[in-house]
C-alpha cells in the first residue's frame, strides 16, 4: 500500500488514436490522466509508440486496471485488464535483485561504467539522483551508447532526467587517468523504508580505439601513420548499488499527505468579479524538488451558497535541472449561486524538508470574489436556443371589424392546423432525440469514442456533441448519485457557453476531461472499458 504501479502500453505499427488511460477500480487509483511516458520511435519505417500511466495503491486488497483500447492503422487493438494484489505496507516483503543480475567482473579496465549516487542515505520520498558515468582511457573515443533491456528499482518512483552535456571531462581513478562522461541520469524517490537495491544496468558502447605502433609492411608507416584506429562494440555493466531508506520522523501535521523536499506554493485567480452562476477558477501551483507527481490537492473550502468541484491537475517536470524539479497545478472551480461577496479561505499544505529535518506548513492565499446578480433560484428562466420557441401560452382572438375576409383566414388556419401540429410533433421528437439520446436507426458509439470524435469538430459542434454525451448518460442513469448529477448540470451549462459564446467559452479539452470524470461518477463506464 502506498506504492505505485506503472502501466505501459506498446503500440507496434503506428502512433494510434483515441488513446486514454484505462479506468482503475478497487484499491488502485489513477495518479494523473497525463501519461508519464509518451515516446515514439521509427526504425526502418516501422513506428512504435510507448505510453505509460501511473496508478497508486490506496488500500490493501485487490485493484484492477481495466481493458486498454486504441486504434492503430485503422484497426482496433485491445490489451487485457490487469489485477494487482495490494498488501499492507508493514507486510510488503523486501525485494532484492535476482541472482542473475549480480554484477559481473569487467573484462577490461580501459572502459567501464558505474552508478554514482547523490546520497547513500535518504528519507522515504526524498529525491536521490543517480548518474551512470562511463569511464574510458584517452585512447578510446565513444561515439554512441544505449541501455540494454529493462532496469528495475523496486520500491522507488523513477523519473528520467536530461543529461546537460556529453562532453568528456578528465578524471583520475586509482591513480590512472581517464575521461568520463555521464550517459544517463535518473531521479529516484523511495516509497518504503529499508534497503533499496538498484539492479545492475547494462549498456552497449559504439567506440573507436586508437592502436599505437604495431607491425606494418610499409616502411614509412611509423612516420606518416603512427596511429591506427579500430571500431568496435562493447557491452559494459554498472554494478548494483543500494540506498539506505529511513522513515519520516513522527509529529507530522494533519495537512501532511506525503510530500518530501522543498516546495513553494502560489495562488492565482482569473476573475474576482463575476455574475451569479458564472464559474470562478482558482489555480494553486506547488513547485519544488520533491515528487510532484504524487502531490495531493490542498483542500479549499467553499462557503455556503457556492458549489465546488474537484480540481483538475496538470504537471510539468523540469528534467534539465539537478536535482529534478517540477510543478503541479490544481485548478479549482467554484460556482456562486447568488450575489454578494464570498471568500475561499487559505488552505494549509505541509511537507517534510530533509535539509532542515522538520515538517514545514505553508498556506494558499485567501481569495475574495464579488458576485453580482440575483440568486439563481429567483432569477427568471433564461430563453436559450434549446427552449421552446414560437409557442404562446395563451392567445386572444379579436373580430376584425367591417371585413368578412377574416372568415377565409379562419378557414385557412383550420386547414393548416394539421400541418402545424405535425411540424411541432417532428420538432419536439427531434429535440428529444438530441437531448435525451441517439436515434434508434443506428447503434450508438461508446461515450469514449464520441468524446474523442468531438475533439476533431469545430468548437460549437464539439460542445454540442459533448452535451449530447452527457445528457445520454443522465437519461440512462436516473438514479445516479446527487453529487454526480450536480456536476453534470454544471458541465451542461459550460457546454452551452461553448456553443453560443465561441472564443470566450470554456476550454474544450478541459471540459471533456471533466465529463469523463463525471461519467465515472455516474457509473456509466464507456463501452469496452
Coordinates of C-alpha atoms in Angstrom, one line a residue:
X1 CA 0.0 0.0 0.0
X2 CA 1.3 3.4 -0.9
X3 CA 3.4 2.2 -3.8
X4 CA 2.8 2.8 -7.4
X5 CA 2.1 0.7 -10.5
X6 CA 3.4 1.8 -13.9
X7 CA 1.1 0.5 -16.7
X8 CA 2.9 0.7 -20.0
X9 CA 1.4 0.0 -23.4
X10 CA 3.5 -0.5 -26.6
X11 CA 1.8 0.2 -29.9
X12 CA 3.6 -1.5 -32.8
X13 CA 2.9 -0.2 -36.3
X14 CA 1.6 3.3 -35.7
X15 CA 1.0 6.1 -33.1
X16 CA -2.6 5.2 -32.6
X17 CA -5.7 7.3 -31.9
X18 CA -8.4 7.5 -29.3
X19 CA -6.0 6.8 -26.5
X20 CA -6.7 7.4 -22.9
X21 CA -5.7 5.9 -19.5
X22 CA -7.5 2.7 -18.7
X23 CA -10.0 3.0 -15.8
X24 CA -9.0 1.7 -12.4
X25 CA -11.2 0.1 -9.8
X26 CA -10.9 -1.4 -6.4
X27 CA -7.8 -0.4 -4.4
X28 CA -6.0 1.4 -7.3
X29 CA -6.4 5.0 -8.4
X30 CA -5.0 6.8 -11.4
X31 CA -2.4 9.4 -10.3
X32 CA -2.8 11.6 -13.4
X33 CA -4.6 11.5 -16.7
X34 CA -1.5 12.7 -18.4
X35 CA 0.9 9.9 -19.3
X36 CA 4.3 9.8 -17.5
X37 CA 5.8 8.4 -20.7
X38 CA 4.9 9.0 -24.4
X39 CA 7.7 8.2 -26.7
X40 CA 7.6 7.3 -30.4
X41 CA 10.4 5.7 -32.4
X42 CA 10.8 4.8 -36.0
X43 CA 13.2 2.1 -37.1
X44 CA 13.4 1.2 -40.8
X45 CA 10.0 2.7 -41.4
X46 CA 8.3 0.8 -38.5
X47 CA 6.7 3.1 -36.0
X48 CA 6.5 2.1 -32.3
X49 CA 4.9 4.1 -29.5
X50 CA 5.2 3.5 -25.8
X51 CA 2.7 5.2 -23.4
X52 CA 2.7 4.8 -19.6
X53 CA 0.3 5.8 -16.8
X54 CA 0.9 5.6 -13.1
X55 CA -1.6 4.1 -10.6
X56 CA -1.3 4.2 -6.8
X57 CA -2.3 1.6 -4.3
X58 CA -4.6 3.4 -1.8
X59 CA -5.6 0.5 0.5
X60 CA -5.0 -3.2 1.0
X61 CA -7.0 -5.6 -1.2
X62 CA -7.3 -6.1 -4.9
X63 CA -7.1 -3.4 -7.6
X64 CA -7.8 -3.7 -11.3
X65 CA -6.7 -1.7 -14.3
X66 CA -9.4 -2.2 -16.9
X67 CA -9.0 -3.1 -20.6
X68 CA -7.0 -0.7 -22.8
X69 CA -8.3 0.1 -26.2
X70 CA -7.0 2.1 -29.1
X71 CA -7.0 2.3 -32.9
X72 CA -3.7 1.6 -34.8
X73 CA -3.5 1.8 -38.6
X74 CA -7.3 1.7 -38.9
X75 CA -7.7 -1.4 -36.6
X76 CA -9.0 -1.6 -33.1
X77 CA -6.5 -3.1 -30.7
X78 CA -7.0 -4.1 -27.1
X79 CA -5.0 -5.1 -24.1
X80 CA -6.5 -7.3 -21.3
X81 CA -7.1 -5.9 -17.9
X82 CA -4.6 -6.4 -15.1
X83 CA -5.3 -7.4 -11.5
X84 CA -3.0 -6.2 -8.7
X85 CA -2.8 -7.6 -5.2
X86 CA -2.1 -5.0 -2.6
X87 CA -0.7 -5.8 0.9
X88 CA -0.4 -3.6 3.9
X89 CA 2.7 -1.5 4.0
X90 CA 4.1 -3.3 7.0
X91 CA 3.7 -6.7 5.3
X92 CA 5.4 -5.7 2.0
X93 CA 8.4 -8.1 1.5
X94 CA 11.8 -6.7 0.8
X95 CA 12.6 -7.3 -2.8
X96 CA 16.2 -8.0 -3.9
X97 CA 17.9 -8.0 -7.3
X98 CA 17.7 -11.6 -8.8
X99 CA 20.9 -13.6 -8.7
X100 CA 21.1 -13.4 -12.5
X101 CA 21.6 -9.7 -12.1
X102 CA 24.6 -9.9 -9.8
X103 CA 27.4 -7.6 -11.0
X104 CA 29.8 -9.3 -13.4
X105 CA 33.6 -8.7 -13.4
X106 CA 34.7 -6.3 -16.1
X107 CA 36.9 -7.9 -18.7
X108 CA 38.9 -4.7 -19.2
X109 CA 39.7 -1.6 -17.2
X110 CA 40.1 0.6 -20.3
X111 CA 36.3 1.1 -20.5
X112 CA 33.7 0.7 -17.7
X113 CA 30.6 2.3 -16.2
X114 CA 29.4 2.8 -12.7
X115 CA 26.4 4.3 -10.9
X116 CA 27.1 7.4 -8.8
X117 CA 24.5 8.5 -6.2
X118 CA 23.9 12.0 -4.9
X119 CA 23.3 10.4 -1.4
X120 CA 23.6 6.9 0.1
X121 CA 21.0 7.6 2.9
X122 CA 17.6 9.1 2.3
X123 CA 14.2 9.5 3.9
X124 CA 11.1 8.0 2.3
X125 CA 10.1 10.2 -0.6
X126 CA 13.4 12.1 -0.7
X127 CA 15.0 12.5 -4.1
X128 CA 18.2 10.6 -4.9
X129 CA 19.9 11.4 -8.3
X130 CA 21.7 8.5 -9.9
X131 CA 24.3 9.3 -12.6
X132 CA 25.6 6.5 -14.8
X133 CA 29.1 7.6 -15.7
X134 CA 31.2 6.0 -18.5
X135 CA 35.0 6.0 -17.8
X136 CA 37.5 5.3 -20.6
X137 CA 41.1 5.7 -21.4
X138 CA 42.3 8.6 -23.6
X139 CA 43.0 6.2 -26.5
X140 CA 39.2 5.4 -26.6
X141 CA 36.6 7.6 -28.3
X142 CA 33.0 6.5 -27.6
X143 CA 30.6 7.5 -30.4
X144 CA 27.3 6.2 -29.1
X145 CA 25.8 4.5 -26.1
X146 CA 22.5 2.8 -25.4
X147 CA 20.9 0.9 -22.5
X148 CA 20.3 -2.9 -22.9
X149 CA 17.0 -4.3 -21.8
X150 CA 15.0 -3.1 -18.9
X151 CA 16.0 -1.8 -15.4
X152 CA 14.4 -2.3 -12.1
X153 CA 14.4 -0.2 -8.9
X154 CA 11.7 -1.9 -6.8
X155 CA 10.4 0.3 -4.1
X156 CA 11.0 3.6 -5.7
X157 CA 9.3 6.1 -8.1
X158 CA 11.6 6.8 -11.1
X159 CA 11.9 9.9 -13.3
X160 CA 14.2 10.1 -16.3
X161 CA 16.3 13.3 -16.4
X162 CA 18.1 15.1 -19.2
X163 CA 21.9 14.9 -19.3
X164 CA 23.1 18.5 -19.8
X165 CA 26.4 17.7 -21.6
X166 CA 28.1 14.7 -23.1
X167 CA 31.5 16.4 -23.5
X168 CA 34.1 14.2 -21.8
X169 CA 35.9 15.5 -18.7
X170 CA 39.2 14.4 -17.1
X171 CA 39.1 12.0 -14.1
X172 CA 41.5 10.0 -12.0
X173 CA 40.7 6.6 -10.6
X174 CA 43.2 4.6 -8.7
X175 CA 45.9 6.9 -9.8
X176 CA 45.1 6.2 -13.5
X177 CA 44.0 9.0 -15.9
X178 CA 40.5 8.5 -17.5
X179 CA 38.0 10.5 -19.5
X180 CA 34.5 10.5 -18.0
X181 CA 31.0 11.3 -19.4
X182 CA 27.5 11.0 -17.9
X183 CA 25.4 8.8 -20.2
X184 CA 22.2 8.5 -18.1
X185 CA 20.7 10.4 -15.2
X186 CA 17.7 9.2 -13.1
X187 CA 15.8 10.7 -10.2
X188 CA 14.6 8.1 -7.6
X189 CA 12.0 8.7 -4.8
X190 CA 12.0 5.8 -2.4
X191 CA 8.5 4.6 -1.4
X192 CA 9.3 2.4 1.6
X193 CA 11.9 2.1 4.3
X194 CA 14.8 -0.4 4.4
X195 CA 17.5 -1.1 1.8
X196 CA 16.6 0.0 -1.7
X197 CA 18.7 -2.0 -4.2
X198 CA 19.2 -0.8 -7.7
X199 CA 19.7 -3.6 -10.2
X200 CA 22.8 -3.6 -12.5
X201 CA 22.3 -1.6 -15.7
X202 CA 23.9 -2.7 -18.9
X203 CA 24.9 -0.5 -21.9
X204 CA 26.2 -1.1 -25.4
X205 CA 29.0 1.3 -26.5
X206 CA 30.0 2.0 -30.1
X207 CA 33.6 3.2 -29.9
X208 CA 36.8 3.9 -31.8
X209 CA 40.1 2.8 -30.3
X210 CA 43.5 4.2 -31.3
X211 CA 46.1 1.5 -31.7
X212 CA 49.7 2.7 -31.1
X213 CA 52.6 1.2 -33.2
X214 CA 52.1 -2.4 -34.4
X215 CA 53.6 -4.3 -37.3
X216 CA 53.3 -2.9 -40.9
X217 CA 54.8 -3.7 -44.3
X218 CA 55.0 0.0 -45.1
X219 CA 58.5 1.3 -44.1
X220 CA 57.1 4.8 -43.9
X221 CA 54.2 4.0 -41.6
X222 CA 56.0 5.0 -38.4
X223 CA 56.4 8.5 -39.9
X224 CA 53.1 9.1 -41.7
X225 CA 50.7 6.9 -39.8
X226 CA 51.9 6.5 -36.2
X227 CA 48.3 5.6 -35.1
X228 CA 45.8 3.2 -36.4
X229 CA 42.1 3.1 -35.5
X230 CA 39.7 0.2 -34.8
X231 CA 35.9 0.4 -34.5
X232 CA 34.2 -2.0 -32.1
X233 CA 31.1 -2.5 -30.0
X234 CA 31.4 -3.2 -26.3
X235 CA 28.9 -4.2 -23.6
X236 CA 29.5 -2.8 -20.2
X237 CA 27.6 -3.1 -16.9
X238 CA 27.2 -0.8 -14.0
X239 CA 27.2 -2.9 -10.8
X240 CA 24.2 -2.9 -8.4
X241 CA 24.2 -0.2 -5.7
X242 CA 22.0 0.3 -2.6
X243 CA 20.4 3.1 -0.7
X244 CA 19.5 3.1 3.0
X245 CA 16.0 4.5 3.3
X246 CA 14.9 5.9 6.7
X247 CA 11.3 6.5 7.9
X248 CA 10.0 10.0 8.3
X249 CA 10.0 11.3 11.8
X250 CA 6.9 11.4 14.0
X251 CA 4.9 14.6 14.5
X252 CA 3.6 15.2 11.0
X253 CA 0.8 17.9 10.9
X254 CA -2.7 16.9 9.8
X255 CA -2.3 18.6 6.4
X256 CA 0.8 16.4 5.6
X257 CA 0.0 14.0 2.8
X258 CA 3.5 12.6 2.0
X259 CA 5.3 15.5 0.3
X260 CA 9.1 15.4 0.9
X261 CA 11.5 18.0 -0.4
X262 CA 11.4 21.8 -0.6
X263 CA 8.3 23.4 -2.1
X264 CA 6.7 26.8 -2.9
X265 CA 3.0 27.5 -3.2
X266 CA 1.4 30.2 -5.3
X267 CA -2.3 31.1 -5.9
X268 CA -3.8 32.8 -9.0
X269 CA -7.4 33.7 -9.9
X270 CA -8.8 34.5 -13.3
X271 CA -11.5 36.9 -12.3
X272 CA -12.5 38.4 -8.9
X273 CA -15.8 39.9 -10.2
X274 CA -18.4 37.5 -11.7
X275 CA -22.1 37.2 -12.2
X276 CA -24.1 34.7 -10.2
X277 CA -23.9 31.3 -11.9
X278 CA -20.5 32.0 -13.6
X279 CA -17.5 29.8 -12.8
X280 CA -14.6 31.1 -10.7
X281 CA -11.4 29.3 -11.2
X282 CA -8.6 29.3 -8.7
X283 CA -5.2 27.9 -9.6
X284 CA -2.8 26.6 -6.8
X285 CA 0.7 25.8 -8.1
X286 CA 3.1 23.7 -6.0
X287 CA 6.7 23.8 -7.2
X288 CA 9.7 22.1 -5.8
X289 CA 12.3 19.3 -5.9
X290 CA 10.1 16.6 -4.4
X291 CA 7.9 14.1 -6.3
X292 CA 5.3 16.4 -7.7
X293 CA 3.6 13.6 -9.5
X294 CA 2.2 12.3 -6.2
X295 CA 1.2 15.6 -4.6
X296 CA -2.3 15.8 -3.4
X297 CA -4.5 18.9 -3.8
X298 CA -4.9 21.2 -0.8
X299 CA -8.5 21.3 0.5
X300 CA -10.0 24.6 -0.5
X301 CA -13.3 25.1 1.4
X302 CA -16.3 26.5 -0.4
X303 CA -18.6 28.9 1.6
X304 CA -22.3 28.4 1.8
X305 CA -24.1 29.2 -1.4
X306 CA -21.2 28.3 -3.6
X307 CA -20.9 25.0 -5.5
X308 CA -17.4 23.4 -5.6
X309 CA -16.0 20.8 -8.0
X310 CA -13.0 18.5 -7.8
X311 CA -9.8 20.2 -9.1
X312 CA -8.2 19.5 -12.4
X313 CA -4.5 18.5 -12.2
X314 CA -1.6 19.4 -14.6
X315 CA 2.0 18.5 -14.1
X316 CA 5.3 19.7 -15.6
X317 CA 8.8 18.4 -14.9
X318 CA 12.0 20.4 -15.4
X319 CA 14.2 17.4 -16.4
X320 CA 17.3 19.5 -17.1
X321 CA 17.7 20.8 -13.5
X322 CA 19.6 19.0 -10.8
X323 CA 18.0 17.9 -8.6
X324 CA 14.9 17.3 -10.6
X325 CA 12.3 20.0 -10.1
X326 CA 8.6 20.1 -11.1
X327 CA 5.4 21.9 -10.7
X328 CA 1.9 20.6 -10.2
X329 CA -1.1 22.9 -10.8
X330 CA -4.5 22.4 -9.3
X331 CA -7.4 24.3 -10.9
X332 CA -10.5 24.6 -8.7
X333 CA -13.9 25.6 -10.0
X334 CA -16.4 27.4 -7.8
X335 CA -19.9 28.5 -9.0
X336 CA -21.7 31.1 -6.8
X337 CA -25.5 30.6 -6.7
X338 CA -26.3 34.2 -5.7
X339 CA -25.0 37.8 -5.4
X340 CA -22.8 39.2 -2.7
X341 CA -19.2 38.5 -1.7
X342 CA -17.7 35.2 -0.8
X343 CA -14.2 34.2 0.4
X344 CA -12.3 31.0 -0.2
X345 CA -10.1 30.8 2.9
X346 CA -6.4 29.9 2.9
X347 CA -5.7 26.2 3.0
X348 CA -2.6 24.6 4.6
X349 CA 0.0 22.5 2.7
X350 CA 2.6 20.6 4.7
X351 CA 5.8 18.9 3.6
X352 CA 8.9 17.4 5.2
X353 CA 12.1 19.3 4.5
X354 CA 15.1 16.9 4.7
X355 CA 17.5 19.8 4.6
X356 CA 16.1 21.2 7.8
X357 CA 15.0 17.8 9.2
X358 CA 11.5 19.0 10.1
X359 CA 7.9 19.5 8.8
X360 CA 7.0 22.8 7.2
X361 CA 3.5 24.2 6.7
X362 CA 2.7 26.9 4.2
X363 CA -0.7 28.2 3.1
X364 CA -2.5 29.1 -0.1
X365 CA -3.7 32.7 -0.4
X366 CA -7.3 33.5 0.5
X367 CA -9.4 34.6 -2.4
X368 CA -12.3 37.1 -2.2
X369 CA -14.8 37.2 -5.1
X370 CA -17.5 39.8 -5.7
X371 CA -20.7 38.4 -7.2
X372 CA -23.4 40.4 -8.9
X373 CA -26.9 39.4 -9.9
X374 CA -29.8 37.7 -8.2
X375 CA -29.9 34.3 -6.6
X376 CA -30.2 31.7 -9.4
X377 CA -33.4 30.2 -7.8
X378 CA -35.1 33.7 -8.0
X379 CA -33.8 34.6 -11.5
X380 CA -36.3 34.5 -14.4
X381 CA -35.9 31.5 -16.6
X382 CA -33.4 32.1 -19.4
X383 CA -34.7 31.7 -23.0
X384 CA -32.0 29.8 -24.8
X385 CA -31.8 28.2 -28.3
X386 CA -33.0 24.9 -26.8
X387 CA -36.0 26.3 -25.1
X388 CA -39.5 26.2 -26.8
X389 CA -39.6 28.9 -29.4
X390 CA -42.6 30.4 -31.0
X391 CA -45.2 28.7 -28.7
X392 CA -47.5 31.1 -26.9
X393 CA -49.0 30.2 -23.5
X394 CA -52.3 31.9 -24.4
X395 CA -54.0 33.5 -27.4
X396 CA -56.6 36.2 -27.7
X397 CA -58.9 36.4 -30.7
X398 CA -60.4 39.6 -32.0
X399 CA -63.0 40.2 -34.6
X400 CA -61.8 42.2 -37.5
X401 CA -64.4 45.0 -37.8
X402 CA -66.2 45.6 -41.1
X403 CA -64.3 42.9 -43.1
X404 CA -65.6 39.4 -43.9
X405 CA -62.2 38.3 -45.2
X406 CA -61.3 37.2 -41.6
X407 CA -63.5 34.2 -42.3
X408 CA -61.2 33.0 -45.0
X409 CA -58.3 33.4 -42.6
X410 CA -60.0 31.2 -40.0
X411 CA -60.8 28.5 -42.7
X412 CA -57.2 28.7 -43.9
X413 CA -55.9 28.4 -40.4
X414 CA -58.1 25.4 -39.7
X415 CA -56.7 23.7 -42.8
X416 CA -53.1 24.5 -41.7
X417 CA -53.6 23.2 -38.2
X418 CA -52.8 19.5 -39.1
X419 CA -49.6 20.6 -40.9
X420 CA -48.6 22.8 -37.9
X421 CA -49.3 20.0 -35.4
X422 CA -47.3 17.6 -37.5
X423 CA -44.4 20.0 -37.7
X424 CA -44.4 20.6 -34.0
X425 CA -44.5 16.9 -33.3
X426 CA -41.5 16.3 -35.5
X427 CA -39.6 19.2 -33.9
X428 CA -40.3 18.0 -30.4
X429 CA -39.3 14.5 -31.3
X430 CA -36.1 15.7 -32.9
X431 CA -35.4 17.8 -29.8
X432 CA -35.9 14.8 -27.5
X433 CA -33.6 12.6 -29.6
X434 CA -30.9 15.3 -29.5
X435 CA -31.2 15.9 -25.7
X436 CA -32.2 12.5 -24.5
X437 CA -30.3 10.1 -26.7
X438 CA -29.4 8.9 -30.1
X439 CA -31.7 7.8 -32.9
X440 CA -32.5 4.1 -32.9
X441 CA -31.7 3.8 -36.6
X442 CA -28.0 3.3 -35.8
X443 CA -26.3 1.7 -32.9
X444 CA -24.7 4.5 -30.8
X445 CA -21.0 4.7 -30.4
X446 CA -19.4 4.4 -26.9
X447 CA -19.1 7.6 -24.8
X448 CA -15.3 7.5 -25.1
X449 CA -15.4 7.3 -28.9
X450 CA -17.9 10.1 -29.1
X451 CA -15.8 12.3 -26.8
X452 CA -12.7 11.5 -28.9
X453 CA -14.6 12.4 -32.1
X454 CA -15.8 15.7 -30.6
X455 CA -12.3 16.9 -30.3
X456 CA -12.0 16.9 -34.1
X457 CA -15.0 19.1 -34.6
X458 CA -15.3 22.9 -34.7
X459 CA -15.9 24.4 -31.2
X460 CA -19.7 24.9 -31.4
X461 CA -20.3 21.4 -32.8
X462 CA -17.8 19.9 -30.5
X463 CA -19.6 21.3 -27.4
X464 CA -22.9 20.2 -28.8
X465 CA -21.6 16.6 -29.1
X466 CA -20.2 16.7 -25.6
X467 CA -23.5 18.0 -24.3
X468 CA -25.3 15.1 -26.0
X469 CA -23.0 12.5 -24.5
X470 CA -23.6 14.0 -21.0
X471 CA -27.4 14.1 -21.5
X472 CA -27.4 10.5 -22.7
X473 CA -25.5 9.5 -19.5
X474 CA -28.1 11.3 -17.3
X475 CA -31.0 9.8 -19.2
X476 CA -29.6 6.2 -18.9
X477 CA -28.9 6.5 -15.2
X478 CA -31.8 8.3 -13.5
X479 CA -30.7 7.0 -10.1
X480 CA -27.2 8.4 -10.3
X481 CA -25.7 10.0 -7.1
X482 CA -26.7 13.5 -6.4
X483 CA -23.1 14.7 -6.5
X484 CA -22.5 13.3 -10.0
X485 CA -25.7 14.8 -11.3
X486 CA -24.9 18.2 -9.8
X487 CA -21.5 18.3 -11.5
X488 CA -23.2 17.1 -14.8
X489 CA -25.7 20.0 -14.6
X490 CA -22.7 22.5 -14.2
X491 CA -21.0 20.9 -17.2
X492 CA -24.2 21.2 -19.3
X493 CA -24.1 24.9 -18.7
X494 CA -20.4 25.0 -19.7
X495 CA -21.3 23.2 -22.9
X496 CA -24.0 25.8 -23.6
X497 CA -21.4 28.6 -23.2
X498 CA -19.0 26.7 -25.5
X499 CA -21.7 26.5 -28.2
X500 CA -23.0 30.0 -28.1
X501 CA -20.0 32.0 -26.8
X502 CA -17.2 30.9 -29.1
X503 CA -13.8 32.3 -28.2
X504 CA -14.7 33.2 -24.7
X505 CA -16.3 29.9 -23.6
X506 CA -14.6 27.1 -21.6
X507 CA -11.6 25.1 -22.8
X508 CA -12.8 22.1 -24.9
X509 CA -10.2 19.6 -23.7
X510 CA -10.6 20.6 -20.0
X511 CA -14.4 20.2 -20.4
X512 CA -14.0 16.8 -22.0
X513 CA -11.7 15.7 -19.2
X514 CA -14.3 16.8 -16.6
X515 CA -17.1 15.0 -18.5
X516 CA -15.0 11.8 -18.4
X517 CA -14.7 12.1 -14.6
X518 CA -18.5 12.7 -14.3
X519 CA -19.2 9.6 -16.4
X520 CA -17.3 7.6 -13.9
X521 CA -19.2 9.2 -11.0
X522 CA -22.5 8.4 -12.8
X523 CA -21.3 4.8 -13.1
X524 CA -21.7 4.8 -16.8
X525 CA -18.4 3.5 -18.0
X526 CA -17.6 3.8 -21.7
X527 CA -18.1 0.7 -23.8
X528 CA -15.1 -1.6 -23.9
X529 CA -13.5 0.0 -20.7

